[in-house]
Each structure stands twice: as C-alpha cells, then as structure tokens.
mmCIF file of C-alpha atoms in Angstrom:
data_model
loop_
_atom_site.group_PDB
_atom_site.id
_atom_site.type_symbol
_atom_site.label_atom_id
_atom_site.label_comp_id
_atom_site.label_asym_id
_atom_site.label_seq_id
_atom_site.Cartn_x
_atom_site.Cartn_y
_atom_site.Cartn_z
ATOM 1 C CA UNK K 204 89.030 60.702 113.540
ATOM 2 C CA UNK K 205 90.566 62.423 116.494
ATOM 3 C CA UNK K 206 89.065 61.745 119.761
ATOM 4 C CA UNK K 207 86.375 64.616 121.443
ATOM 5 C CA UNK K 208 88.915 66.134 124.007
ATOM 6 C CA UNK K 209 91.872 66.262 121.766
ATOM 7 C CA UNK K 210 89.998 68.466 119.376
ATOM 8 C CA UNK K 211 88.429 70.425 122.044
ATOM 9 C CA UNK K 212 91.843 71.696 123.308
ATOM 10 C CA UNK K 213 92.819 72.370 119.937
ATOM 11 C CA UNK K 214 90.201 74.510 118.996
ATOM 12 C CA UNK K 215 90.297 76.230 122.634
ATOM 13 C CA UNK K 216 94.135 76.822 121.793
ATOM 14 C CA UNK K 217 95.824 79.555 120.057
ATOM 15 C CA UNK K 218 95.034 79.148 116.302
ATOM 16 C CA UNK K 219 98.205 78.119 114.122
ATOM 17 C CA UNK K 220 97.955 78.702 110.597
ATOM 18 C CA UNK K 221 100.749 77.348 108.842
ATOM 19 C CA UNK K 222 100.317 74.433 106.867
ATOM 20 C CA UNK K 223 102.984 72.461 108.372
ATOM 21 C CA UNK K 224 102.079 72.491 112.172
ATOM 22 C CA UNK K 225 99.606 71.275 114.191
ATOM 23 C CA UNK K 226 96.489 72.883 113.195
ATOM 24 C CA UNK K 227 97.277 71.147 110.097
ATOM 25 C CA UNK K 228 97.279 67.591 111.839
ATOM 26 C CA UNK K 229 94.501 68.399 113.752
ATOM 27 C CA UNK K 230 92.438 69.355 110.639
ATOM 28 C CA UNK K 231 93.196 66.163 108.569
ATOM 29 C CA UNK K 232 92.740 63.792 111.608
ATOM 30 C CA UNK K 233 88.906 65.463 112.067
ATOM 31 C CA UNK K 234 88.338 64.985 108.595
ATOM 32 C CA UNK K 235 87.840 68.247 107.577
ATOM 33 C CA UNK K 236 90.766 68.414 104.823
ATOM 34 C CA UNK K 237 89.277 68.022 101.178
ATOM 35 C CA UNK K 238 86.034 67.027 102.931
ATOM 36 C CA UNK K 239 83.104 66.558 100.983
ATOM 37 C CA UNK K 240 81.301 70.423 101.035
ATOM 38 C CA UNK K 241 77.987 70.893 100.998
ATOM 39 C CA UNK K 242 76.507 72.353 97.856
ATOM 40 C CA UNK K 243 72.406 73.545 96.893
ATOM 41 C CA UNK K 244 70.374 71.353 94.643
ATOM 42 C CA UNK K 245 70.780 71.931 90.920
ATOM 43 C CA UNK K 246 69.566 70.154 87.990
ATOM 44 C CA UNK K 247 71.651 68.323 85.915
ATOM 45 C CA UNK K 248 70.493 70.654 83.018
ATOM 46 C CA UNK K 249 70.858 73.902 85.019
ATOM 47 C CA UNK K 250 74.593 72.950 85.817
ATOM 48 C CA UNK K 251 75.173 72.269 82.134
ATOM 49 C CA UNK K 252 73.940 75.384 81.241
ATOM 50 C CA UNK K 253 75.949 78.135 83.835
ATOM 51 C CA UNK K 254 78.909 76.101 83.436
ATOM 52 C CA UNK K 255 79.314 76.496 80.074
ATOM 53 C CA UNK K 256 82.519 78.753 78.751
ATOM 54 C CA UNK K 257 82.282 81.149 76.401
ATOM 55 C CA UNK K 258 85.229 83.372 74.699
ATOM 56 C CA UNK K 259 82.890 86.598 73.899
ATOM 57 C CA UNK K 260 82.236 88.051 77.465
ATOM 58 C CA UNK K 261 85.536 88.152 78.976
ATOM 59 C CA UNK K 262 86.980 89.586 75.539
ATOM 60 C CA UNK K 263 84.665 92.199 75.776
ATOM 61 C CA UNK K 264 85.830 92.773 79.020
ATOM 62 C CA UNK K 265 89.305 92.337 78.305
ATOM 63 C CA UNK K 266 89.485 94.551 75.726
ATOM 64 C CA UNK K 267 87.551 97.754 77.890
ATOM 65 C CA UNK K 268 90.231 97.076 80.515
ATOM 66 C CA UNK K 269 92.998 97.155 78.411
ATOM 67 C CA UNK K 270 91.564 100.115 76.502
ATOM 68 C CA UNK K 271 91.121 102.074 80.029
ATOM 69 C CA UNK K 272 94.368 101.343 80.640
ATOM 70 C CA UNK K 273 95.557 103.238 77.716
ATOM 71 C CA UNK K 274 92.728 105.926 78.249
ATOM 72 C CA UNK K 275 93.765 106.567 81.598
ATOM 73 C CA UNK K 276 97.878 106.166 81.487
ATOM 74 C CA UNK K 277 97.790 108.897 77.885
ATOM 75 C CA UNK K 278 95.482 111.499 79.861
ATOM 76 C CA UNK K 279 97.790 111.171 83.135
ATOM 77 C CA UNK K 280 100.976 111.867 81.152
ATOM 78 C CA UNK K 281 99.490 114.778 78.603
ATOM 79 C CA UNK K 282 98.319 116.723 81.873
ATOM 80 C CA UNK K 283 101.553 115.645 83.582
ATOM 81 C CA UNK K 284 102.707 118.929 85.834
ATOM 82 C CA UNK K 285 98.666 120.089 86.282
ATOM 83 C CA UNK K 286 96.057 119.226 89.047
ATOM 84 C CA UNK K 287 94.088 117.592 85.805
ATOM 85 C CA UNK K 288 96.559 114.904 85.488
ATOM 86 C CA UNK K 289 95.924 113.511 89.383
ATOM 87 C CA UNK K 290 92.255 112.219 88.101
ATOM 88 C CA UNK K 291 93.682 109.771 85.167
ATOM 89 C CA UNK K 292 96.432 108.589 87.790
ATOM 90 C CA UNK K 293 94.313 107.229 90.368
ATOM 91 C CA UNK K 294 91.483 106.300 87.734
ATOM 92 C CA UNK K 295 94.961 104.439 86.099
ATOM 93 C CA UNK K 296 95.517 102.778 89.260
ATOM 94 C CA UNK K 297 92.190 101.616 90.210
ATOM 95 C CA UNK K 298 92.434 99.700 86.438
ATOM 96 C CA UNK K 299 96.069 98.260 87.024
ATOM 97 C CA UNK K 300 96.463 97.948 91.132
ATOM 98 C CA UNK K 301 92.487 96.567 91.612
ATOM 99 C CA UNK K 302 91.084 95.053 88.363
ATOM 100 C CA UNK K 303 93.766 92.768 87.758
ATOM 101 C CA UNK K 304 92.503 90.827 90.699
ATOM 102 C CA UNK K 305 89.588 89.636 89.875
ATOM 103 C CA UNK K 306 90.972 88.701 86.226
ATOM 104 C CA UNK K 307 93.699 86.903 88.192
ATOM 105 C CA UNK K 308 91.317 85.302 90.208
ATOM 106 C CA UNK K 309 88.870 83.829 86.831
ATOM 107 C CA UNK K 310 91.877 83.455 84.255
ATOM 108 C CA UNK K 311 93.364 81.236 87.403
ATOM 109 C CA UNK K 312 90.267 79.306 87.489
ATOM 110 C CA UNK K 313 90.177 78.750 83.716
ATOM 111 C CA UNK K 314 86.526 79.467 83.579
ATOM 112 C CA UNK K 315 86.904 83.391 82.084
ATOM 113 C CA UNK K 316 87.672 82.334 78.398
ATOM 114 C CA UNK K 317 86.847 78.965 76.476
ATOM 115 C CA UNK K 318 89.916 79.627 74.578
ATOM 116 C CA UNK K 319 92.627 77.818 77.219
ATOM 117 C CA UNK K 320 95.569 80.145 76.105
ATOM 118 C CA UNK K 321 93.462 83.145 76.524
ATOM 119 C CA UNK K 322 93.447 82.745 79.578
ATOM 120 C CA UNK K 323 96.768 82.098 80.398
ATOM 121 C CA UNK K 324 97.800 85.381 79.463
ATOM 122 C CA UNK K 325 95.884 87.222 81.260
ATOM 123 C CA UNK K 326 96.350 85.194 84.259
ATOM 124 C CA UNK K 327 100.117 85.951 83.711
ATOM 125 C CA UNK K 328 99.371 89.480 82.834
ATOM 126 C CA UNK K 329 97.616 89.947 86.191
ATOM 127 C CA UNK K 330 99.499 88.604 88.132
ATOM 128 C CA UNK K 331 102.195 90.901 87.440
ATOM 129 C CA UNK K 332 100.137 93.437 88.173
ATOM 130 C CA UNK K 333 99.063 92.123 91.320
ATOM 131 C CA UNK K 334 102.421 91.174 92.101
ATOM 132 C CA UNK K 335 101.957 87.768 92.861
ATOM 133 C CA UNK K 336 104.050 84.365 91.596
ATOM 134 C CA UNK K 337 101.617 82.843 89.173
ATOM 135 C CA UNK K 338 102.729 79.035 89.710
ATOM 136 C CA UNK K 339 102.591 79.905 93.688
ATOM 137 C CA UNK K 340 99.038 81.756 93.623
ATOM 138 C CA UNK K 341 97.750 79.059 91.201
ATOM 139 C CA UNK K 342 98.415 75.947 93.733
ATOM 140 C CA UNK K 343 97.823 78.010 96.475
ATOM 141 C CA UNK K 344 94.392 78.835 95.279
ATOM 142 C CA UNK K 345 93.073 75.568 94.441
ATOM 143 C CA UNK K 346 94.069 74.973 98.131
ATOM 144 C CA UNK K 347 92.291 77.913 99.382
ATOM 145 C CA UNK K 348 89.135 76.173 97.201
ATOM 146 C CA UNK K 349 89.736 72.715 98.110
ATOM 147 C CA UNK K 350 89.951 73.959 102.073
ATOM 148 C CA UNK K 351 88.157 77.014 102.649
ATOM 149 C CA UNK K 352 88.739 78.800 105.760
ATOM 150 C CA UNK K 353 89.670 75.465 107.054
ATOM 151 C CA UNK K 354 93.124 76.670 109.476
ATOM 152 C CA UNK K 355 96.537 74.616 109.240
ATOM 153 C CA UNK K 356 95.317 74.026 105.140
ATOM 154 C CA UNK K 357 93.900 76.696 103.500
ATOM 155 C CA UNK K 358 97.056 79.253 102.717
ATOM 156 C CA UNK K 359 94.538 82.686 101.839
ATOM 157 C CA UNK K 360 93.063 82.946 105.294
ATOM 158 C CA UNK K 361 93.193 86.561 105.134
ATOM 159 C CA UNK K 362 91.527 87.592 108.567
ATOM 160 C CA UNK K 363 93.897 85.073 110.974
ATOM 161 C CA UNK K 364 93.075 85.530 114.858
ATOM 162 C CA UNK K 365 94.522 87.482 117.024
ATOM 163 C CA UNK K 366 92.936 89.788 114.514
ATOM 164 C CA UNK K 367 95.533 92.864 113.381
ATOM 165 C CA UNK K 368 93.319 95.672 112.657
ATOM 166 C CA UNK K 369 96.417 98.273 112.120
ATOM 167 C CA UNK K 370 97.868 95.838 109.152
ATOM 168 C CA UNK K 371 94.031 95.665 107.615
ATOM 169 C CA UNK K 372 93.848 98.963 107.559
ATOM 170 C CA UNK K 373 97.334 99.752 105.789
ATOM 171 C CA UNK K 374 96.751 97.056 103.377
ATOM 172 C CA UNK K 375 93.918 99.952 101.566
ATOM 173 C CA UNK K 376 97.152 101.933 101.141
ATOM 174 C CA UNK K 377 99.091 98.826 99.884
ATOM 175 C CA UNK K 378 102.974 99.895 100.995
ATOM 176 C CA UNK K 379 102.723 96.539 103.841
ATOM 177 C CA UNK K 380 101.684 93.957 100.931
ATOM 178 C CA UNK K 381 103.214 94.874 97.985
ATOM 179 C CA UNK K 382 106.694 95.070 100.213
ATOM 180 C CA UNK K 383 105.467 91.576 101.095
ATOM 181 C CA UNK K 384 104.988 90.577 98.095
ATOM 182 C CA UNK K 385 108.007 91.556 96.567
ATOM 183 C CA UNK K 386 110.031 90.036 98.849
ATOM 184 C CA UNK K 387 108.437 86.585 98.320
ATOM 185 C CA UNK K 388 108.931 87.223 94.432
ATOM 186 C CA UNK K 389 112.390 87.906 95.698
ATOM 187 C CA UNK K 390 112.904 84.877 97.671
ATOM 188 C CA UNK K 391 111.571 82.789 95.234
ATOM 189 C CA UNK K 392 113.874 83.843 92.244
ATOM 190 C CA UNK K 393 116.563 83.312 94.649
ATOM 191 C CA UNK K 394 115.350 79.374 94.175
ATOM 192 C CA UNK K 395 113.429 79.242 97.915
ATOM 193 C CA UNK K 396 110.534 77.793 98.758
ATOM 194 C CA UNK K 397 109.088 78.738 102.213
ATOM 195 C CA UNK K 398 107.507 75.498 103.979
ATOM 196 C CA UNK K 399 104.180 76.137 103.401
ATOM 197 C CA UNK K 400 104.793 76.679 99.704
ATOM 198 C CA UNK K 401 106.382 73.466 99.595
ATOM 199 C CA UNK K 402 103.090 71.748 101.092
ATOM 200 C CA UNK K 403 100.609 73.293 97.977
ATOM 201 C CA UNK K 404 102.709 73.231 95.589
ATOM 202 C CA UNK K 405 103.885 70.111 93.570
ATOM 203 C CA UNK K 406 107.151 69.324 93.095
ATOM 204 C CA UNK K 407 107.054 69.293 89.624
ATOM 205 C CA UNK K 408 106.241 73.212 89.385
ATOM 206 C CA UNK K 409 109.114 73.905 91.889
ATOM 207 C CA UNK K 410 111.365 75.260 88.977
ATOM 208 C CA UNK K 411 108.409 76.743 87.122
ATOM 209 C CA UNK K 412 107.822 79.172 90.345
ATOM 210 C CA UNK K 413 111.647 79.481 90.259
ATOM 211 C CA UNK K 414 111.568 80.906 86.329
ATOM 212 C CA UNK K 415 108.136 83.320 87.035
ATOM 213 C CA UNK K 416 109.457 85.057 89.373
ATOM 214 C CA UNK K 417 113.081 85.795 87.899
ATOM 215 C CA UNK K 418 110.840 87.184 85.231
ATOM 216 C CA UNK K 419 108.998 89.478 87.234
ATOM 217 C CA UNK K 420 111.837 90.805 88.897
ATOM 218 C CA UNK K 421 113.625 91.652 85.896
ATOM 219 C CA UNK K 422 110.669 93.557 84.269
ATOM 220 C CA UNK K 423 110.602 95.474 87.738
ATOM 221 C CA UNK K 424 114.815 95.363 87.803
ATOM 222 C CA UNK K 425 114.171 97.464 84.011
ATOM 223 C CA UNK K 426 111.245 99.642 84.957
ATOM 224 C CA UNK K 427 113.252 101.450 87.910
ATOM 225 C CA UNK K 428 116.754 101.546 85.700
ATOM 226 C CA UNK K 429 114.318 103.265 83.332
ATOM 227 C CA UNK K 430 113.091 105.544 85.844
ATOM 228 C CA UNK K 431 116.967 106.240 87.400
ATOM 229 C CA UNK K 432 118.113 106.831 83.671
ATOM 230 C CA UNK K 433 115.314 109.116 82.788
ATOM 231 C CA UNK K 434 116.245 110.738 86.381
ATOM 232 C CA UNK K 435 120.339 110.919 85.591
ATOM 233 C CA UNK K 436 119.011 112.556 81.633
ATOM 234 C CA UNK K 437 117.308 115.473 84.008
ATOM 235 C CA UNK K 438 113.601 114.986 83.307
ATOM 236 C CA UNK K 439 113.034 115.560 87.174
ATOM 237 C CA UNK K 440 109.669 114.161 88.143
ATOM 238 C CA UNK K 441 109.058 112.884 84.836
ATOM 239 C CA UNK K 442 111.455 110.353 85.954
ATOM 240 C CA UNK K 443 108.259 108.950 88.411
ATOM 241 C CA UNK K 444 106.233 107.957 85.335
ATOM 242 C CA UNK K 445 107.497 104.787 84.558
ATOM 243 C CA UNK K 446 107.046 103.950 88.262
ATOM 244 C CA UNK K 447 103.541 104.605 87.951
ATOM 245 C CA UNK K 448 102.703 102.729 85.158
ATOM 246 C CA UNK K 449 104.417 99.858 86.174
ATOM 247 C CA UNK K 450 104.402 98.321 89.969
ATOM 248 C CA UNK K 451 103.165 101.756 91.509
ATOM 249 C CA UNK K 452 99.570 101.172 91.178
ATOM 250 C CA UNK K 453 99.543 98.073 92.755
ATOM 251 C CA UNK K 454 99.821 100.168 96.177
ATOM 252 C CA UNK K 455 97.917 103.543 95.285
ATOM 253 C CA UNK K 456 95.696 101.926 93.089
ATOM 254 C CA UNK K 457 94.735 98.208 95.077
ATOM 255 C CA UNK K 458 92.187 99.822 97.487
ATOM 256 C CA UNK K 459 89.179 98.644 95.733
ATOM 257 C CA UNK K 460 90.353 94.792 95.455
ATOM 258 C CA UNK K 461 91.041 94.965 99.344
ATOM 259 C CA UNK K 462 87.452 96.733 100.198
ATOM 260 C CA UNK K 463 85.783 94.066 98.998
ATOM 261 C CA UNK K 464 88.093 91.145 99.379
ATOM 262 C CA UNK K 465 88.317 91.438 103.012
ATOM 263 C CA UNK K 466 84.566 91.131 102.793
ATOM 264 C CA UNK K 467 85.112 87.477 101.377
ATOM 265 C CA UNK K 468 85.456 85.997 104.222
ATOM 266 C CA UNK K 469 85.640 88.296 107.037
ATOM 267 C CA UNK K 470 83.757 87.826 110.435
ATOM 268 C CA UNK K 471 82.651 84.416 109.445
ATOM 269 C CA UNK K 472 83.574 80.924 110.412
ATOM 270 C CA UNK K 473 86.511 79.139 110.238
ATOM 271 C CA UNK K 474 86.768 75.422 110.135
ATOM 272 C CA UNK K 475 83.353 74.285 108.569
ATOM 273 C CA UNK K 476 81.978 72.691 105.876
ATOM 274 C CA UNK K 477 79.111 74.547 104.190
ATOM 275 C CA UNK K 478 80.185 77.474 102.293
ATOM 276 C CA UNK K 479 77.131 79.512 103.473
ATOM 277 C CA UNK K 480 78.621 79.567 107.087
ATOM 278 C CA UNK K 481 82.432 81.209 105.667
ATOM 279 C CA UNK K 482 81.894 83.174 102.803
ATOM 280 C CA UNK K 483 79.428 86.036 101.815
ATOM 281 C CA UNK K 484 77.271 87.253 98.553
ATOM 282 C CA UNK K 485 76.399 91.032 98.838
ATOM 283 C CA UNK K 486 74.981 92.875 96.210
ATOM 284 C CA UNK K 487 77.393 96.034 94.287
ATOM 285 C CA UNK K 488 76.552 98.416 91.801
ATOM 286 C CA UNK K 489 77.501 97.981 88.928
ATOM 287 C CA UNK K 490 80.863 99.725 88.423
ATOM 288 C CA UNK K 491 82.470 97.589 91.061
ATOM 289 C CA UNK K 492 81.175 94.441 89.669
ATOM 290 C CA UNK K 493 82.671 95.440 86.571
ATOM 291 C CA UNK K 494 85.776 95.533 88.276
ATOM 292 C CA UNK K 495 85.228 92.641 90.179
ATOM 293 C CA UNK K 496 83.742 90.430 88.323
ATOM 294 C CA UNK K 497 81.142 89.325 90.004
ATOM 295 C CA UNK K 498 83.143 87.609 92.991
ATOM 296 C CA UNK K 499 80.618 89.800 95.248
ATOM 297 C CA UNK K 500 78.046 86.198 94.601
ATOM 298 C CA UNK K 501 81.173 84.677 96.616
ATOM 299 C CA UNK K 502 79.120 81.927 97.957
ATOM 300 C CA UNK K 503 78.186 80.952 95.144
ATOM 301 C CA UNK K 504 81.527 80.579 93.780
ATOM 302 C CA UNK K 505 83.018 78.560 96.005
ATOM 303 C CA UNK K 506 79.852 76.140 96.159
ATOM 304 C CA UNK K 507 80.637 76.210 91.946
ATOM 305 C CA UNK K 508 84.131 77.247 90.976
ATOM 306 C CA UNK K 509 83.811 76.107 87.558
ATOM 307 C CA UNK K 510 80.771 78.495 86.793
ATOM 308 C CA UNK K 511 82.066 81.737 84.362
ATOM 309 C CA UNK K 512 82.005 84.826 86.646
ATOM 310 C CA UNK K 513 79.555 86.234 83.512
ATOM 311 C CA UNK K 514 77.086 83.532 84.867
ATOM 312 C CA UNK K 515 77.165 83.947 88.802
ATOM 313 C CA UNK K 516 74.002 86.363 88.556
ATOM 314 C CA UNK K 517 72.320 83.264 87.419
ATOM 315 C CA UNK K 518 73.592 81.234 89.541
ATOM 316 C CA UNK K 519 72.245 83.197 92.517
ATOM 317 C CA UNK K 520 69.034 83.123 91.460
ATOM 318 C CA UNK K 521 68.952 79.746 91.213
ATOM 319 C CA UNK K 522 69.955 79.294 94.796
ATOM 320 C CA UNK K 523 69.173 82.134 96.595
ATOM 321 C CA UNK K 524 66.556 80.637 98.222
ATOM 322 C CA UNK K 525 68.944 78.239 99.892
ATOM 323 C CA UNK K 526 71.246 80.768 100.951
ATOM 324 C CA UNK K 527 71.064 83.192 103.874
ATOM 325 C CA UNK K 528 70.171 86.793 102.349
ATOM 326 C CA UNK K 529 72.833 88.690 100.702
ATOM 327 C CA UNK K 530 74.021 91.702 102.194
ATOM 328 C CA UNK K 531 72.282 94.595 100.151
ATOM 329 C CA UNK K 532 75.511 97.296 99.687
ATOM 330 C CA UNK K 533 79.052 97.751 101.107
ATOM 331 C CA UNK K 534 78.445 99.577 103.905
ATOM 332 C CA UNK K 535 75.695 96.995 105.147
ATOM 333 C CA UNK K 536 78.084 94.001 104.690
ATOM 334 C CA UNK K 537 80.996 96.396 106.792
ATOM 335 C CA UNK K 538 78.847 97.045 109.315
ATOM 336 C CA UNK K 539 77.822 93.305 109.746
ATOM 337 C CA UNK K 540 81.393 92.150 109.413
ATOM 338 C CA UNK K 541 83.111 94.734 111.673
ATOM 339 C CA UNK K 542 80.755 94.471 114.285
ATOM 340 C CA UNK K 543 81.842 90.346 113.693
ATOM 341 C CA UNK K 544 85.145 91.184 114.261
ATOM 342 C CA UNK K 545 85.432 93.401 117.248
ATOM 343 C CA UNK K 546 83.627 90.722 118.609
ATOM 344 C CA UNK K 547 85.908 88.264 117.732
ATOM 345 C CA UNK K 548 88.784 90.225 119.267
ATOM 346 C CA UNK K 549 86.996 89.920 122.527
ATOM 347 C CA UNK K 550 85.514 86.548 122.505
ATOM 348 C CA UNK K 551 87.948 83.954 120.762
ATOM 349 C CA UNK K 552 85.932 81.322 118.853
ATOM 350 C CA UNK K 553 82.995 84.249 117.998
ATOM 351 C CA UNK K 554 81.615 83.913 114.404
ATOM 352 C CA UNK K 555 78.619 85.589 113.029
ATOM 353 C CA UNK K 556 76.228 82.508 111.610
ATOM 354 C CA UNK K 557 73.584 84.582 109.533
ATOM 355 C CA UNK K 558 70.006 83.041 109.336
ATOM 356 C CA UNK K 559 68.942 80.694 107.072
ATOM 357 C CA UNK K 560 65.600 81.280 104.707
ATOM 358 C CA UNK K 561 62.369 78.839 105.439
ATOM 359 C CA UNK K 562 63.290 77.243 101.611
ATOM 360 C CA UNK K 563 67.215 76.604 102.787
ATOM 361 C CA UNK K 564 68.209 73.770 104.086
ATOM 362 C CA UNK K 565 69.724 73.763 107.232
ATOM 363 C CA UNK K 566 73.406 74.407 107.394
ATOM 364 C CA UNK K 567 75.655 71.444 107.393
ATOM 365 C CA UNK K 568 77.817 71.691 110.806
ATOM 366 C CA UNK K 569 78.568 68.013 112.056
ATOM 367 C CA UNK K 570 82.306 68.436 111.853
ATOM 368 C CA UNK K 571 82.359 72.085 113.139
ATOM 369 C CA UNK K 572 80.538 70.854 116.379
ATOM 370 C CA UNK K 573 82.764 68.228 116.552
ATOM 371 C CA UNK K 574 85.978 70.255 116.417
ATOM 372 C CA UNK K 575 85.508 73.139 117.510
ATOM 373 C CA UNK K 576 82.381 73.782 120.649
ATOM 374 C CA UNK K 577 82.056 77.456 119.660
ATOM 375 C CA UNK K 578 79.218 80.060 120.676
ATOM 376 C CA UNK K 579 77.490 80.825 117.536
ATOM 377 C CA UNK K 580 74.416 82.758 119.188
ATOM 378 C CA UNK K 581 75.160 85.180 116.289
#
C-alpha cells in the first residue's frame, strides 16, 4: 500500500487516464485494482434463481429488432423522394445506431442467450453496428467491470476530468465518435495496437482484433463502392441508401444509446469501491428499456454482471432497499447529474454521493478516503 501523502498528491493532481501511466501505478499500489467490491446480501437461492439463462427472452427480442429493422429500412426506401420516408429513416436509425448497444453490451456478457453461439452473433452483429472491434470492446469491458470508474485501469471512463462539455454534446449527433471509431478500426486492421489496448487485451487475441477489424472495414470498403457505383449508374440520391442502411445510422441514429449511457456513470465518483457510490439505476418507460435492455438498473448490474438483463427488474427489488433511491425519469437523473458536473468543473475532486435508505448498509469507502481526501458534502 502506498503511503498517505503519496496518494494525497496524486489524487490532488491532474487525473491521468491511460492505463499505462501513473494513475495506473498509483491505483494498483492503493489496492484498488480488481479489489474486492462490495455487493448487497442475497440468498444463495435468490442468486440461483436471477442468474439463470434462458434462450426464449432475448429471441423474442431478437427477432422484434431484426423485424423493425426490416419494417423500418422497406418503408424508408418505398417513400424514398417524400417527407413520409424521413419517419422510417430515423425510426431505422434509432433500431441500428442505438439498439445495437445494449445487445452488444448483454451478448458481450454472455448472459442474453443460454445458447453460447447465439450470442456470439449478435455480439458480432452489434458491434458492427456500433462500430466497435469486438475482440477490443470484449477485453476492454471486462476491464471496465473488473475496475469501475477506477482511473489509470478502467478503459470506458466516459466522463474524464477536465470535463469537455462541447465533445458530450456532439457525441448525440455521433460525427466525433463514429470518426473515432473508425479510425481505431482502421488502425487496428493496419496490425496496431495502441498502449492501452495492449494492457486489456491478451496477447493471445492480438491477431484475432487484427482479423475483426479487416472485416469490418471491408464490409464498409463494399457498402460505399456500392453507393459510388449506384452514384456513377445515375440514380442520384438513391445512391445515399446504402449509406444509410449500413454505417450511417450509427451517427444519426446513436442519440438514444448516448442519452442514457452518459447517465451510467456521470457526476458520480471515481476511484471507489461500492458500486452504489459510481453508477446509477433510474427508472424508463418502457420503450427505452426495450431498447436498452434494462441497463437503466445499472447498479445492479455491475454489483451482478452475470444476471440476464430480462431479470434486472428482479433483481432491484431484491435490493432496492440497500441502494440509494433510483432516479424516477430522465430528466430527474439529468438534472441531478448536470448539476454534478458543472460542479465538478468548478471544484476538482466534487462527486455527488446520494443518500443511503435506513435498510442500506452504509457505503463501503475505506480505500476512497484513503486515496483520494475529497469533499463529498453532496
């Protein structure tokens, strides 16, 4: 364990979040990578019961979204060249550019389908759509599990301080990260690595990123020579549609994945080791649930990864009571996390720490007040 002052002026520095500097040492020398997390009281029998897989649900679910795909992409090129076509577009793109994220997110886990390969391909299927390597994303996101929030190890911190407000906002509009993205898909079929890559991922699945994403740029390389062909053959703006079925969603269509991702995490703590004090559970309605399959109990998932997203409703109200209350809508949980953050961009160190219920118990902090000395007045 590092000694008191040499984690104080750490934490009171500015915060490095690569996995290969010293934010990185620091966290592994105060104990807090793969640390033991604390987690609510279950029964053995409870457990067994929400963590058991089951094909039928996500198949269902599967089968809608792949059925709305069709729905949507037919409807958007029978009206093409009317007004009436603009509604089965962005309804298209909400399917493609914001679903596929949560069914990248489960499929990743393995916890969606019983059936192993089942889940494979639509883990591979969305994250094409979300334009992300699926070897890289996979490592990186049993990192992000392992080490939530915890800086210099977990490789998802989405809100990193200084906070950017100008590149959270663009990233509802998508142009910013799915340029990003491509150019890691990019460098990585070009056979590099970047460092912190090279820290989460194994060896072993070096060549296996290599081969993904030599893929994906070749089904992207054939879309657009479709598109320029069609374009050269004089079909005009016809020549677009290929473009929007395939890549082009991801930025007109991600804005509902980013509304409520950002709400993960955001305004929260960094650098603890009770999931109640980084992540949130709000409550949605139901159409957004649908399309996000249930990550909104986010707590809850990260105290139990390997429960089905079908059973995180369940979950919750097993261990609500032990949680701090769920924000009740979307624009409740904004208005509690933005207010978090333009604090944070005045006071460095500034975390929101929500109240605890009389039933909870209290929040496990030892390490945080060891590392980092932050206000946390609320």
């Amino acid at each position: 364990m590092a000694d008191t002052a040499s984690l104080r002026n750490h934490a009171q520095s500015a915060r490095d979040y690569s996995l290969t500097g010293p934010s990185s040492k620091h966290a592994i020398e105060a104990g807090l990578a793969a640390a033991e997390w604390y987690h609510s009281a279950l029964s053995r029998k409870t457990m067994k019961t929400l963590m058991k897989r089951r094909d039928g649900p996500a198949v269902r679910d599967s089968l809608v979204w792949a059925a709305l795909h069709a729905v949507f992409a037919t409807g958007g090129i029978y009206f093409w060249g009317s007004w009436v076509a603009l509604p089965f577009w962005l309804a298209y793109g909400v399917i493609y550019g914001s679903a596929c994220d949560s069914r990248w997110h489960e499929c990743g886990h393995g916890t969606a389908f019983r059936t192993r390969w089942m889940n494979d391909v639509v883990y591979h299927v969305a994250s094409f759509q979300i334009m992300r390597n699926p070897v890289n994303w996979r490592w990186s996101h049993a990192r992000h599990h392992t080490d939530t929030i915890i800086v210099g190890r977990d490789p998802e911190i989405v809100w990193m301080h200084p906070i950017n407000l100008t590149l959270k906002a663009l990233a509802y509009f998508g142009i910013w990260d799915t340029w990003s993205s491509f150019l890691v898909l990019a460098r990585n079929a070009l056979g590099a690595l970047s460092p912190d890559e090279r820290d989460y991922i194994p060896e072993s699945e070096w060549p296996g990123a290599v081969f993904w994403a030599r893929v994906h740029m070749c089904v992207y390389a054939l879309v657009a020579a479709v598109s320029f062909g069609m374009l050269a053959g004089g079909t005009g703006w016809m020549s677009a549609i290929p473009l929007l079925l395939i890549g082009g969603p991801r930025i007109y269509g991600c804005w509902h994945f980013v509304m409520t991702g950002l709400l993960q995490h955001g305004g929260l703590a960094e650098d603890v080791i009770d999931h109640r004090l980084n992540s949130r559970t709000l409550y949605l309605n139901p159409v957004s649930r649908w399309l996000y399959w249930n990550m909104n109990y986010h707590i809850e998932h990260h105290m139990f990864p390997m429960v089905p997203y079908h059973a995180l409703p369940a979950l919750h109200e097993a261990i609500k009571d032990d949680l701090p209350p769920p924000n009740t809508s979307l624009w409740d949980a904004y208005r509690e996390m933005m207010t978090a953050v333009m604090r944070q961009r005045r006071e460095p160190g500034y975390y929101l720490r929500k109240e605890l219920p009389p039933t909870a118990r209290p929040y496990r902090e030892d390490l945080h007040q060891a590392v980092t000395f932050r206000d946390t007045t609320g």
